Coordinates of C-alpha atoms and ligand atoms in Angstrom, one line a residue:
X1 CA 0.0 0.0 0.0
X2 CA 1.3 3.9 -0.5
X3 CA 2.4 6.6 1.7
X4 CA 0.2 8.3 3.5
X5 CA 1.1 12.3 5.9
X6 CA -0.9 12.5 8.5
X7 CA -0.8 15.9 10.1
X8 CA -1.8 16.4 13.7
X9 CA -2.9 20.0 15.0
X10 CA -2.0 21.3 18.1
X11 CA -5.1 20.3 20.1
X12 CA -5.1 16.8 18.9
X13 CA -1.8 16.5 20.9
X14 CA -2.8 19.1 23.8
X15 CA -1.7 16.7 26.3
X16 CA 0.3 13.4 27.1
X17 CA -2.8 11.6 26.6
X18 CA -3.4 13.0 23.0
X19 CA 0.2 12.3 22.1
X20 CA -0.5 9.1 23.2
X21 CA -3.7 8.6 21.7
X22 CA -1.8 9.7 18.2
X23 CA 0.6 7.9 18.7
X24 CA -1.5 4.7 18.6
X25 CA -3.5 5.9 15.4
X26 CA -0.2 6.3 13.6
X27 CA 0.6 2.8 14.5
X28 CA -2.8 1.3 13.3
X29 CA -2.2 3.3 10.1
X30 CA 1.3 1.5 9.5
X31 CA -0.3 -2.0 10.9
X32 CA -2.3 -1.4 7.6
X33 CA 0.5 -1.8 5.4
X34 CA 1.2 2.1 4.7
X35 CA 4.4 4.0 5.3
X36 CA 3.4 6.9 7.1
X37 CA 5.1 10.4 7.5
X38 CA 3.7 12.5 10.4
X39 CA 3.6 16.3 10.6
X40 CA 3.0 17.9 14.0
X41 CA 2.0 21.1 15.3
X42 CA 3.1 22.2 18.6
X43 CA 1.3 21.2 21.8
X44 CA -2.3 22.7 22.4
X45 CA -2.0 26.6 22.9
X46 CA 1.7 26.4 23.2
X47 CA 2.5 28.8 20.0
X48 CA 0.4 31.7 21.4
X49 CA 2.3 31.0 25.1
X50 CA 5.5 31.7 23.1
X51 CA 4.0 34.5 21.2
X52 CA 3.1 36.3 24.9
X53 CA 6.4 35.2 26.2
X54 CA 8.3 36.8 23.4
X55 CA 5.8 40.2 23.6
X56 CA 6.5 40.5 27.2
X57 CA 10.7 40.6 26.5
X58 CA 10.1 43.0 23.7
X59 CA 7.3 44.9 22.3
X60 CA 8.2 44.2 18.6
X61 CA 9.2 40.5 18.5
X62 CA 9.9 39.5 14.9
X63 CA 12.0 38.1 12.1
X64 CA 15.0 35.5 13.1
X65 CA 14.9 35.2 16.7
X66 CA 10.9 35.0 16.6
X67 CA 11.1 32.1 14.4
X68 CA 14.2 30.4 16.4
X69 CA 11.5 30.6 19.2
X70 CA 8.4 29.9 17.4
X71 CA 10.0 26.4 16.2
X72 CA 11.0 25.2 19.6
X73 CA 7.0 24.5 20.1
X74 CA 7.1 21.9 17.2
X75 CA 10.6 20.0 18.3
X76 CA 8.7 18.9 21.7
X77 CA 5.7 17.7 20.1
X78 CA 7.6 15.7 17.6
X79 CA 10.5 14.4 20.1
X80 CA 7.3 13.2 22.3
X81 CA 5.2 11.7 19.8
X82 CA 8.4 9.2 18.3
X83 CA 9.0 8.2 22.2
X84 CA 5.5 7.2 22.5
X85 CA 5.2 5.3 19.1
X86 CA 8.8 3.9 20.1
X87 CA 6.6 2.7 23.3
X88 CA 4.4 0.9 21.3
X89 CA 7.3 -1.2 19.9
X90 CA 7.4 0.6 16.5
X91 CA 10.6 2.6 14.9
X92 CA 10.2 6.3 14.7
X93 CA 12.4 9.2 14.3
X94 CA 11.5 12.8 14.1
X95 CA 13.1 15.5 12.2
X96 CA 12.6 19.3 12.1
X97 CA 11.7 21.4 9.2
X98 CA 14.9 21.6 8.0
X99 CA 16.6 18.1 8.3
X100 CA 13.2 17.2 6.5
X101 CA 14.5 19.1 3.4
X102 CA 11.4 22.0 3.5
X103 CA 13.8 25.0 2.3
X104 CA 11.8 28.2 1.9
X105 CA 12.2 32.0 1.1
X106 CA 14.2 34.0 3.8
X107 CA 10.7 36.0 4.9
X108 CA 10.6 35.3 8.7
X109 CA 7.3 34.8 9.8
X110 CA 5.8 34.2 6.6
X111 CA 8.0 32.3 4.7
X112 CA 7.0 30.3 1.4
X113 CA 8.4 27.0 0.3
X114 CA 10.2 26.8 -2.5
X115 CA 11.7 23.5 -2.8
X116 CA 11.0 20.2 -0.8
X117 CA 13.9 17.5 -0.4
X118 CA 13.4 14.7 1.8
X119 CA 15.8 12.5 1.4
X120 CA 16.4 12.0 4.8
X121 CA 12.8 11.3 5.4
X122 CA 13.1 8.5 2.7
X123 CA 15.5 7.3 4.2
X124 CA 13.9 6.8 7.5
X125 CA 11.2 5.3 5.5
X126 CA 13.1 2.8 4.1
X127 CA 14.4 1.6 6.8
X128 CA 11.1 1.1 8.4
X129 CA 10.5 4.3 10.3
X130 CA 7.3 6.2 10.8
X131 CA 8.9 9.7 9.9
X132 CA 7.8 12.3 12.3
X133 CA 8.5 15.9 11.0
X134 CA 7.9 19.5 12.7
X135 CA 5.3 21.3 10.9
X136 CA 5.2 25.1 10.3
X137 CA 9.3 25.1 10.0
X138 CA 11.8 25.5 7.4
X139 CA 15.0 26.6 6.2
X140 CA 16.2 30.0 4.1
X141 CA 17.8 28.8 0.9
X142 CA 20.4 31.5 1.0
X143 CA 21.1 32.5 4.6
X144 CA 20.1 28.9 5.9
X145 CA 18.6 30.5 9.2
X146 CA 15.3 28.5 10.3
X147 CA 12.1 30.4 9.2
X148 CA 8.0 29.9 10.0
X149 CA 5.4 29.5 7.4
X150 CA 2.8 31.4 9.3
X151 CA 0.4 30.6 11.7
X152 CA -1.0 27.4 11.2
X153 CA 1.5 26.2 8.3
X154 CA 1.8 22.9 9.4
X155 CA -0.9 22.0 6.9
X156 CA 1.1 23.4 4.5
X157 CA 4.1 21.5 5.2
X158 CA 1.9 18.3 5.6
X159 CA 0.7 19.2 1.7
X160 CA 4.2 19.8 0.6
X161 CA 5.7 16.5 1.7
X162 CA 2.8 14.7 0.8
X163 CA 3.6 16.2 -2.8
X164 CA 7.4 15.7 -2.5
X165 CA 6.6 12.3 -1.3
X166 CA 4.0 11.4 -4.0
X167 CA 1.5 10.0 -1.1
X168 CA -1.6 8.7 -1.8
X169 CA -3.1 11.2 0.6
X170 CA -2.6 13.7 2.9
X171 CA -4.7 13.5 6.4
X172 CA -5.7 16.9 8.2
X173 CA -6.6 15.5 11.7
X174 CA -8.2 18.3 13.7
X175 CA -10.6 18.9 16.3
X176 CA -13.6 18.9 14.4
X177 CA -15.1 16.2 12.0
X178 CA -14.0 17.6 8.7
X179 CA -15.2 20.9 6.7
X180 CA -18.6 21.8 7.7
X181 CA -20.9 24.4 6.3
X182 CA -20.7 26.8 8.7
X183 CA -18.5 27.5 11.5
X184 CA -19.4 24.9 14.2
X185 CA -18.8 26.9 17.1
X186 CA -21.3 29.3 15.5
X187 CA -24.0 26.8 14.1
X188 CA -25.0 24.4 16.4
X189 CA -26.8 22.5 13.1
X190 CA -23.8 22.7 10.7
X191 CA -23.5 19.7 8.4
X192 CA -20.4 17.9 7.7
X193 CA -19.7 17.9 4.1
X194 CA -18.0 14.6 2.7
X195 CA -16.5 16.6 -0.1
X196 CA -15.9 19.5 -1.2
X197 CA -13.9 20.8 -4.3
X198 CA -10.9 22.8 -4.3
X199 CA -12.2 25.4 -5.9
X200 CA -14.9 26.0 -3.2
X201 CA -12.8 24.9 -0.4
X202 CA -10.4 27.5 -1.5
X203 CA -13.5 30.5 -1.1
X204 CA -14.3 29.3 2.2
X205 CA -10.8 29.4 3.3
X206 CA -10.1 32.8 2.1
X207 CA -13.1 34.4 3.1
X208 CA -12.1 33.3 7.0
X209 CA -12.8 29.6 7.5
X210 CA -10.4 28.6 9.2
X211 CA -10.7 24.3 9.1
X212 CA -7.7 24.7 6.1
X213 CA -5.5 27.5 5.3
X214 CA -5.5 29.1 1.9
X215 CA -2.1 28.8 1.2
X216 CA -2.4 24.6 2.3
X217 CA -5.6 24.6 -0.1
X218 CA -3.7 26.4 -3.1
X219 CA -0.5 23.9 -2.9
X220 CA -2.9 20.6 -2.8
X221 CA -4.6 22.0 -6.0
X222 CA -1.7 22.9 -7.7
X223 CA -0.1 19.0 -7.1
X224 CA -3.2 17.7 -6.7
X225 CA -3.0 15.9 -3.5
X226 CA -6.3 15.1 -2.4
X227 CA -6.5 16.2 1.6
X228 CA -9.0 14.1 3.8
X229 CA -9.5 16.6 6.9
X230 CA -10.9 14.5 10.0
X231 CA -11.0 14.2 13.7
X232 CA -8.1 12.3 16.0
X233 CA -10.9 11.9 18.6
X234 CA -13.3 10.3 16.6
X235 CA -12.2 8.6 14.2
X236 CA -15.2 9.1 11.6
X237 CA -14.9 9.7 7.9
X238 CA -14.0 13.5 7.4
X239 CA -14.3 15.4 4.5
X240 CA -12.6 15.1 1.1
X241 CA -11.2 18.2 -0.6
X242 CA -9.6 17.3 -3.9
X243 CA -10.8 17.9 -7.4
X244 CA -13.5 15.3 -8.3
X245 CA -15.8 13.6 -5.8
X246 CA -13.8 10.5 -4.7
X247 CA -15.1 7.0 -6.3
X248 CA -17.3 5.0 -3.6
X249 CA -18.5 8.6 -2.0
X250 CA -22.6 8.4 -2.0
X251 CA -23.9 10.6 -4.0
X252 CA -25.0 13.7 -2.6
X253 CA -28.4 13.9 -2.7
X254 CA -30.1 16.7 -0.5
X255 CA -30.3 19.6 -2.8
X256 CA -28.8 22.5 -0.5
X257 CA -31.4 25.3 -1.1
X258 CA -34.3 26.4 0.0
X259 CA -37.3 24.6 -1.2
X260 CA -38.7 28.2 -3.1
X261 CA -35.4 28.7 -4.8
X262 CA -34.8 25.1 -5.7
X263 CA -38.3 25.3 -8.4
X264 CA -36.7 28.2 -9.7
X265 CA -34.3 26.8 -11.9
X266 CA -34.4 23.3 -13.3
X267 CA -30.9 22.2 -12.5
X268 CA -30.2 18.2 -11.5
X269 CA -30.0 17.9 -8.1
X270 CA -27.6 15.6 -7.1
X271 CA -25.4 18.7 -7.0
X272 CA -24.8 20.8 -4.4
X273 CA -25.5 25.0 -5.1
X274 CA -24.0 25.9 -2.0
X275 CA -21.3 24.7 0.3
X276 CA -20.9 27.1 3.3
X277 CA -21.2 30.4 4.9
X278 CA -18.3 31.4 6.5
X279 CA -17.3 34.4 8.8
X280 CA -14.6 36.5 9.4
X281 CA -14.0 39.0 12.2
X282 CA -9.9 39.6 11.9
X283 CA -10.5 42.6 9.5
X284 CA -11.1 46.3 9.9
X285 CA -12.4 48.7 8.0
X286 CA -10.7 52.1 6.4
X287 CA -12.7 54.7 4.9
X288 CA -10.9 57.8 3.1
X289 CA -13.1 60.7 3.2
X290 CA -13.5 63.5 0.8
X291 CA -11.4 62.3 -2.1
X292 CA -11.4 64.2 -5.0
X293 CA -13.6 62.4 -8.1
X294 CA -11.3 62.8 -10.3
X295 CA -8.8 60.4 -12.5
X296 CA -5.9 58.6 -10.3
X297 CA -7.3 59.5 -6.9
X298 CA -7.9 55.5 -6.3
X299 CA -4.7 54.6 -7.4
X300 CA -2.4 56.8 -6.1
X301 CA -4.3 55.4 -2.4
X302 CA -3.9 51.9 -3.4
X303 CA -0.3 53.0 -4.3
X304 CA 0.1 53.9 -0.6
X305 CA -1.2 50.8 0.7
X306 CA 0.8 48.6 -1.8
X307 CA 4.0 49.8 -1.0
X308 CA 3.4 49.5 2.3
X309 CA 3.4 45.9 1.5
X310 CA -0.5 45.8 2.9
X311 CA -3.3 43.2 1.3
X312 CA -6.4 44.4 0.7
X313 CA -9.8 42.7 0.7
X314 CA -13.1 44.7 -0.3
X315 CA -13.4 47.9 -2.0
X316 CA -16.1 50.3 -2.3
X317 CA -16.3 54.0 -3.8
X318 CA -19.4 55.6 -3.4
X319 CA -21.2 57.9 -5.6
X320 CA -19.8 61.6 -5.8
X321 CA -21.9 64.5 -4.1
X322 CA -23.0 66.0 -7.0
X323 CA -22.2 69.7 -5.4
X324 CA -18.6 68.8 -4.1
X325 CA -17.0 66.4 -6.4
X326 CA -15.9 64.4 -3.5
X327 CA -16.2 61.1 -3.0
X328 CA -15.4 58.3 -0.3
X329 CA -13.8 54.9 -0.8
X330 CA -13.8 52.2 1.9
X331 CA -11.5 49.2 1.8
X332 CA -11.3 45.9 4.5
X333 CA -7.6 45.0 5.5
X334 CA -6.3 42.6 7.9
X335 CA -6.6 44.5 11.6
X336 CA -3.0 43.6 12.1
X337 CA -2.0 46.0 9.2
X338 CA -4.3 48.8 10.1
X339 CA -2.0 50.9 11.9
X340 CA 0.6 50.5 8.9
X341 CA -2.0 51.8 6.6
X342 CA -3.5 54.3 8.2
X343 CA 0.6 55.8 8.3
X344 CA 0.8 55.2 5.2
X345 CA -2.5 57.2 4.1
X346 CA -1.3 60.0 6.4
X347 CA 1.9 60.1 5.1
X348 CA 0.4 60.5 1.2
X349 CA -2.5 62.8 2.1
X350 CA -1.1 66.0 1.0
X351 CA -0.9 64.1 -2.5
X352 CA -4.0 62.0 -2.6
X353 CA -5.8 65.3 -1.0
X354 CA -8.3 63.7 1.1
X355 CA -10.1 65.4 4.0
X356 CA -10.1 62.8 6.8
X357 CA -9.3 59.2 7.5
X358 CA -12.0 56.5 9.5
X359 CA -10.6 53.3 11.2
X360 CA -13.6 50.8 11.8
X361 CA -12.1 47.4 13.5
X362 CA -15.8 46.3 14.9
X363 CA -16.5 44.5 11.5
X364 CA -17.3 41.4 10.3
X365 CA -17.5 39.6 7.2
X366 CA -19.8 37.2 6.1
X367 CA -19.9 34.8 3.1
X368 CA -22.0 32.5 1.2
X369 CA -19.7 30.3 -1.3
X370 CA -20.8 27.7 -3.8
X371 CA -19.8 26.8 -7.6
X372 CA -23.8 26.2 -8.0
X373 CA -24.5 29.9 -7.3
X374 CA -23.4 31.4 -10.7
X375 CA -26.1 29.8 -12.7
X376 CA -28.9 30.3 -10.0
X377 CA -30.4 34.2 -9.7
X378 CA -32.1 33.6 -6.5
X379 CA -29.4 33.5 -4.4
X380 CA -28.4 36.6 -3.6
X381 CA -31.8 38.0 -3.1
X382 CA -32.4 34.9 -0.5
X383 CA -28.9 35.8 1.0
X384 CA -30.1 39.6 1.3
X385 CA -33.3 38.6 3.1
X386 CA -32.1 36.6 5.4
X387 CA -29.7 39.4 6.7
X388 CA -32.8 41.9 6.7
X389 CA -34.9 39.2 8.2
X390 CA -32.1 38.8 11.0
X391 CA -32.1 42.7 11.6
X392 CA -28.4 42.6 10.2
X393 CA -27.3 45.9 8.8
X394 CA -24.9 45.4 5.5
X395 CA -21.9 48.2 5.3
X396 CA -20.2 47.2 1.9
X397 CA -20.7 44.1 -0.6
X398 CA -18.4 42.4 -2.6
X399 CA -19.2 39.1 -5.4
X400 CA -17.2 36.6 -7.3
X401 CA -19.0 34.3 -9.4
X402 CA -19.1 31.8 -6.9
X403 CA -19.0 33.8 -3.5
X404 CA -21.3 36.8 -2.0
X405 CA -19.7 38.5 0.6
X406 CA -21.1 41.1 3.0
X407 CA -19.5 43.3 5.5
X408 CA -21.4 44.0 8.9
X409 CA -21.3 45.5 12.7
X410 CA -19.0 42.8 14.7
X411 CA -22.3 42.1 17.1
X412 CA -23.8 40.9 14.3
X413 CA -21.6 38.3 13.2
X414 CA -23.3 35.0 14.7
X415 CA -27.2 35.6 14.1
X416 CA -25.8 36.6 10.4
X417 CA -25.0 33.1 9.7
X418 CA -27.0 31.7 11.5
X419 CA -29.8 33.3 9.6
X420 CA -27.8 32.7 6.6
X421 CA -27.7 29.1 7.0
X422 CA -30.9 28.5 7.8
X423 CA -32.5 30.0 4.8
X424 CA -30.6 28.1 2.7
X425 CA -31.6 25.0 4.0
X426 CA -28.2 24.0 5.6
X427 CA -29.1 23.1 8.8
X428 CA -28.6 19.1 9.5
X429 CA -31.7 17.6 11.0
X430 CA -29.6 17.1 14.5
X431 CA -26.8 19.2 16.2
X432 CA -24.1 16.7 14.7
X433 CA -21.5 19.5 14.8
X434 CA -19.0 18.5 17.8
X435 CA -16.2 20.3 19.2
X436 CA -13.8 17.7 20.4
X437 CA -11.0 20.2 21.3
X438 CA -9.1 23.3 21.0
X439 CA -9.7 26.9 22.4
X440 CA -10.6 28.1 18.7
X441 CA -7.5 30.8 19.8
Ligands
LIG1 N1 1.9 25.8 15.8 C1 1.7 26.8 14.8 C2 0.5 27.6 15.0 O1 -0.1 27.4 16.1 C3 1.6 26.1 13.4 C4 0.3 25.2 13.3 O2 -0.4 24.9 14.3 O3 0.0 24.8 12.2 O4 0.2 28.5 14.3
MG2 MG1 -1.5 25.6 16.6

């Protein structure tokens, strides 16, 4: 049988009792005939524990030394999960990013992988070893100093070996039963999917679920590795992102809309319209007031922003005053880099000419994402009365062809998709979303 990664997140191996319990679902896995490689996050809240420790030493804790402590959380996990598989009577060895061959770009905190060589891991494979390797870690190609891949990029580096390694699979064990449709600390009635496409799974993730990273999503599309995302505690079936429904699936065969909208159109049903609503409070909002209407204004501000080295999300100008000639745009950002911007802005205003600036961080985003939604005109009108219905005032708008995103008051976030869910006909018959784990930090 083929090579399977299995990656394990930080609240699957909280404790000395998760590592053990792991460590004997690893085993099982290779008493199938597989030869499995292991990617581990750092113990439960540990990364966030470092994060504080580092903040209280120095306000601005960043680049090398940041990562040189950030990594240290991933060594213990790995170091503890081969002793207790050793226990068990199997062969393990771990092996940090770096030994493992995951070189990356020489951006601390954020680096990317740009080449994966794991001979070493091979190796340990061949010799019979399960191969346990830190996740989140690698190594600068040129300055060879030991760099993170963001938080929560040990998916990512389960994706890459699973790539490098040509595995059959790659495993996401979490705390949750796979990819749901909503949020399951939000909706009680969220439904597991059994798959989901890359495409789709890709829109949930960058509009703020947060089951699979973007970056982990874009790298198993691009090698097309199929991921199966489950839970360590239970031990059901998860869900499978990858590109076509796996062979042996059921067919799906609850049409995911609500009954009025479903006579609307004539399409088959054993496809799914929707997927999910997700939600994302981490952004904040930045209006620039009083711009002049004329031709450059918006991109001589998005100039500002972009060498400032600052992503943006939604944009909206609105109508000119007829009398003034001024106008407003309002963009979303990540809250961490609304200080940088709104420096940046200040620092450009005698150009741009704007009269003020508005920071807004008590936002939230919601969206609705589904392939099926292109080809079906009642969705957004459903998605706009359930908000209204809900009492949920929407700020700014933004559409893809198969996502509708809305930006709201902070408070609002939960009843939003809660509302949102409901009225398209996501919610599972029973509350059969569980929690196993995990702070949700
Ligand atoms: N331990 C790191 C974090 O908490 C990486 C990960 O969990 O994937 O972000
Ligand atoms: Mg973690």
């Amino acid at each position: 049988m083929g090579l399977v990664v299995q990656k394990y997140g930080g609240s699957s191996v909280a404790d000395a009792e998760g590592i053990k319990r792991v460590a004997r679902r690893i085993v099982d896995t290779k008493k199938n005939g597989h030869r499995v490689v292991v990617v581990v996050s750092a113990m439960g809240d540990t990364t966030d524990e470092l994060i504080d420790l580092a903040e209280q030493v120095s306000p601005i804790p960043a680049g090398r030394e940041f990562d040189m402590l950030l990594t240290a959380g991933e060594r213990i996990s790995m170091a503890l999960l081969a002793m207790a598989i050793k226990n068990l009577g199997h062969e393990a060895q771990s092996f940090t990013g770096s030994q493992a061959g995951v070189i990356t770009d020489s951006v601390h905190n954020k680096a990317r992988i740009i080449d994966v060589t794991p001979g070493r891991i091979r190796t340990a494979l061949d010799e019979g070893n399960i191969a346990i390797v830190a996740g989140f870690q690698g190594v600068s190609q040129d300055k060879k100093d030991i760099t993170t891949l963001g938080r929560g990029g040990s998916d990512t580096t389960a994706v890459a070996l699973a790539a490098a390694l040509d595995a059959e699979v790659c495993e996401i064990y979490t705390d949750v039963d796979g990819v749901f449709t909503a949020d399951p600390r939000v909706v009680k009635k969220a439904r597991k999917m059994d798959w989901i496409a890359f495409e789709d799974m890709l829109e949930l993730a960058s509009s703020g679920s947060k089951v699979l990273l973007h970056r982990c999503v874009e790298y198993a599309r691009r090698y097309n590795i199929p991921i199966h995302v489950r839970s360590s505690f239970s031990g059901l079936p998860g869900t499978w992102v990858s590109n076509e429904r796996p062979q042996g699936l059921a067919p799906q065969v609850a049409l995911r809309l609500a009954p009025h909208i479903a006579s609307q159109g004539d399409r088959p049903v054993e496809q799914a319209i929707i997927s999910g609503v997700s939600h994302d409070t981490s952004e904040a909002k930045i209006t620039v007031v009083g711009v002049p209407d004329k031709p450059g204004e918006a991109a001589t501000i998005f100039r500002a922003i972009a060498d400032a080295e600052i992503n943006i999300d939604m944009i909206v100008q609105n109508v000119s005053a007829a009398a003034t000639a001024l106008t407003d745009i309002s963009f979303t950002l990540p809250k961490s880099e609304g200080h940088k911007a709104m420096e940046a802005l200040t620092r450009a205003q005698a150009v741009i000419g704007f009269d003020s600036l508005r920071y807004d961080d008590q936002i939230a985003k919601i969206s609705l994402v589904g392939a099926g939604m292109k080809t079906n005109p009642g969705v957004t009108a459903t998605f706009f009365e359930a908000l209204s219905n809900a009492g949920v005032n929407i700020e700014l708008i933004s559409t893809s062809e198969i996502r509708i995103s809305v930006v709201t008051r902070a408070d609002d976030v939960n009843p939003a998709v809660q509302a949102v869910h409901s009225a398209f006909g996501l919610d599972s018959d029973t509350d059969e979303a569980v929690v196993y784990g995990g702070t949700g930090r």
